[in-house]
PDB file of C-alpha atoms in Angstrom:
ATOM      1  CA  MET A  16     -12.773   0.522  16.819  1.00  0.00           C
ATOM      2  CA  ASN A  17     -12.045  -0.598  13.242  1.00  0.00           C
ATOM      3  CA  TYR A  18     -12.276   1.803  10.332  1.00  0.00           C
ATOM      4  CA  GLN A  19     -12.945   1.355   6.619  1.00  0.00           C
ATOM      5  CA  LYS A  20     -11.788   2.891   3.344  1.00  0.00           C
ATOM      6  CA  THR A  21     -13.721   2.502   0.103  1.00  0.00           C
ATOM      7  CA  PHE A  22     -12.004   2.271  -3.282  1.00  0.00           C
ATOM      8  CA  TYR A  23     -13.375   1.947  -6.807  1.00  0.00           C
ATOM      9  CA  HIS A  24     -11.656   0.311  -9.772  1.00  0.00           C
ATOM     10  CA  LYS A  25     -13.216   1.374 -13.041  1.00  0.00           C
ATOM     11  CA  GLY A  26     -12.967  -1.172 -15.826  1.00  0.00           C
ATOM     12  CA  ILE A  27     -14.043  -0.927 -19.423  1.00  0.00           C
ATOM     13  CA  LYS A  28     -17.717  -1.575 -18.688  1.00  0.00           C
ATOM     14  CA  THR A  29     -18.172  -1.568 -14.907  1.00  0.00           C
ATOM     15  CA  ALA A  30     -16.800  -0.170 -11.662  1.00  0.00           C
ATOM     16  CA  ILE A  31     -15.912  -2.583  -8.863  1.00  0.00           C
ATOM     17  CA  LYS A  32     -16.128  -1.427  -5.253  1.00  0.00           C
ATOM     18  CA  PHE A  33     -13.462  -2.498  -2.747  1.00  0.00           C
ATOM     19  CA  VAL A  34     -13.830  -1.918   0.995  1.00  0.00           C
ATOM     20  CA  ALA A  35     -10.712  -2.337   3.148  1.00  0.00           C
ATOM     21  CA  GLU A  36     -11.202  -2.703   6.909  1.00  0.00           C
ATOM     22  CA  TYR A  37      -8.336  -1.754   9.225  1.00  0.00           C
ATOM     23  CA  SER A  38      -7.659  -2.403  12.916  1.00  0.00           C
ATOM     24  CA  PRO A  39      -7.145   0.565  15.277  1.00  0.00           C
ATOM     25  CA  ASP A  40      -3.363   0.240  14.855  1.00  0.00           C
ATOM     26  CA  GLY A  41      -3.677   0.611  11.064  1.00  0.00           C
ATOM     27  CA  LYS A  42      -3.256  -3.012   9.961  1.00  0.00           C
ATOM     28  CA  LEU A  43      -5.424  -4.413   7.166  1.00  0.00           C
ATOM     29  CA  ILE A  44      -7.759  -7.103   8.541  1.00  0.00           C
ATOM     30  CA  LYS A  45     -10.385  -7.551   5.802  1.00  0.00           C
ATOM     31  CA  ASN A  46     -10.851  -6.667   2.137  1.00  0.00           C
ATOM     32  CA  THR A  47     -14.311  -7.022   0.568  1.00  0.00           C
ATOM     33  CA  GLN A  48     -14.969  -6.774  -3.164  1.00  0.00           C
ATOM     34  CA  TYR A  49     -18.431  -6.077  -4.585  1.00  0.00           C
ATOM     35  CA  ASN A  50     -20.095  -6.697  -7.946  1.00  0.00           C
ATOM     36  CA  PRO A  51     -21.531  -3.651  -9.752  1.00  0.00           C
ATOM     37  CA  ASP A  52     -25.012  -4.611  -8.468  1.00  0.00           C
ATOM     38  CA  GLY A  53     -23.803  -4.353  -4.847  1.00  0.00           C
ATOM     39  CA  THR A  54     -23.531  -8.063  -4.024  1.00  0.00           C
ATOM     40  CA  VAL A  55     -20.357  -9.386  -2.390  1.00  0.00           C
ATOM     41  CA  PHE A  56     -18.198 -11.596  -4.595  1.00  0.00           C
ATOM     42  CA  ASN A  57     -14.986 -11.905  -2.571  1.00  0.00           C
ATOM     43  CA  GLU A  58     -13.840 -11.448   1.041  1.00  0.00           C
ATOM     44  CA  ILE A  59     -10.209 -11.729   2.122  1.00  0.00           C
ATOM     45  CA  TYR A  60      -9.290 -11.890   5.824  1.00  0.00           C
ATOM     46  CA  TYR A  61      -5.731 -11.107   6.941  1.00  0.00           C
ATOM     47  CA  ASN A  62      -3.550 -12.221   9.866  1.00  0.00           C
ATOM     48  CA  PRO A  63      -1.967  -9.524  12.072  1.00  0.00           C
ATOM     49  CA  ASN A  64       1.356 -10.053  10.244  1.00  0.00           C
ATOM     50  CA  GLY A  65      -0.268  -9.187   6.876  1.00  0.00           C
ATOM     51  CA  SER A  66      -0.497 -12.679   5.405  1.00  0.00           C
ATOM     52  CA  ILE A  67      -3.818 -13.963   4.048  1.00  0.00           C
ATOM     53  CA  LYS A  68      -5.784 -15.909   6.647  1.00  0.00           C
ATOM     54  CA  THR A  69      -8.941 -16.893   4.731  1.00  0.00           C
ATOM     55  CA  THR A  70     -10.575 -16.169   1.393  1.00  0.00           C
ATOM     56  CA  LYS A  71     -14.319 -16.513   0.775  1.00  0.00           C
ATOM     57  CA  LYS A  72     -15.735 -16.357  -2.744  1.00  0.00           C
ATOM     58  CA  TYR A  73     -19.449 -16.052  -3.411  1.00  0.00           C
TER      59      TYR A  73
END
């Protein structure tokens, strides 16, 4: 089962939410970034070796 960690980066005016999804062996597989209103603006998928597989921008 995958697990997630949530991070927040506070800027001058807004806070951006980042959610990192990890595989059971602890490797990063997906990073999702959210706008302050909760909508997704960026998703990054990773290969098992840690390199970027795909990036989706909304």
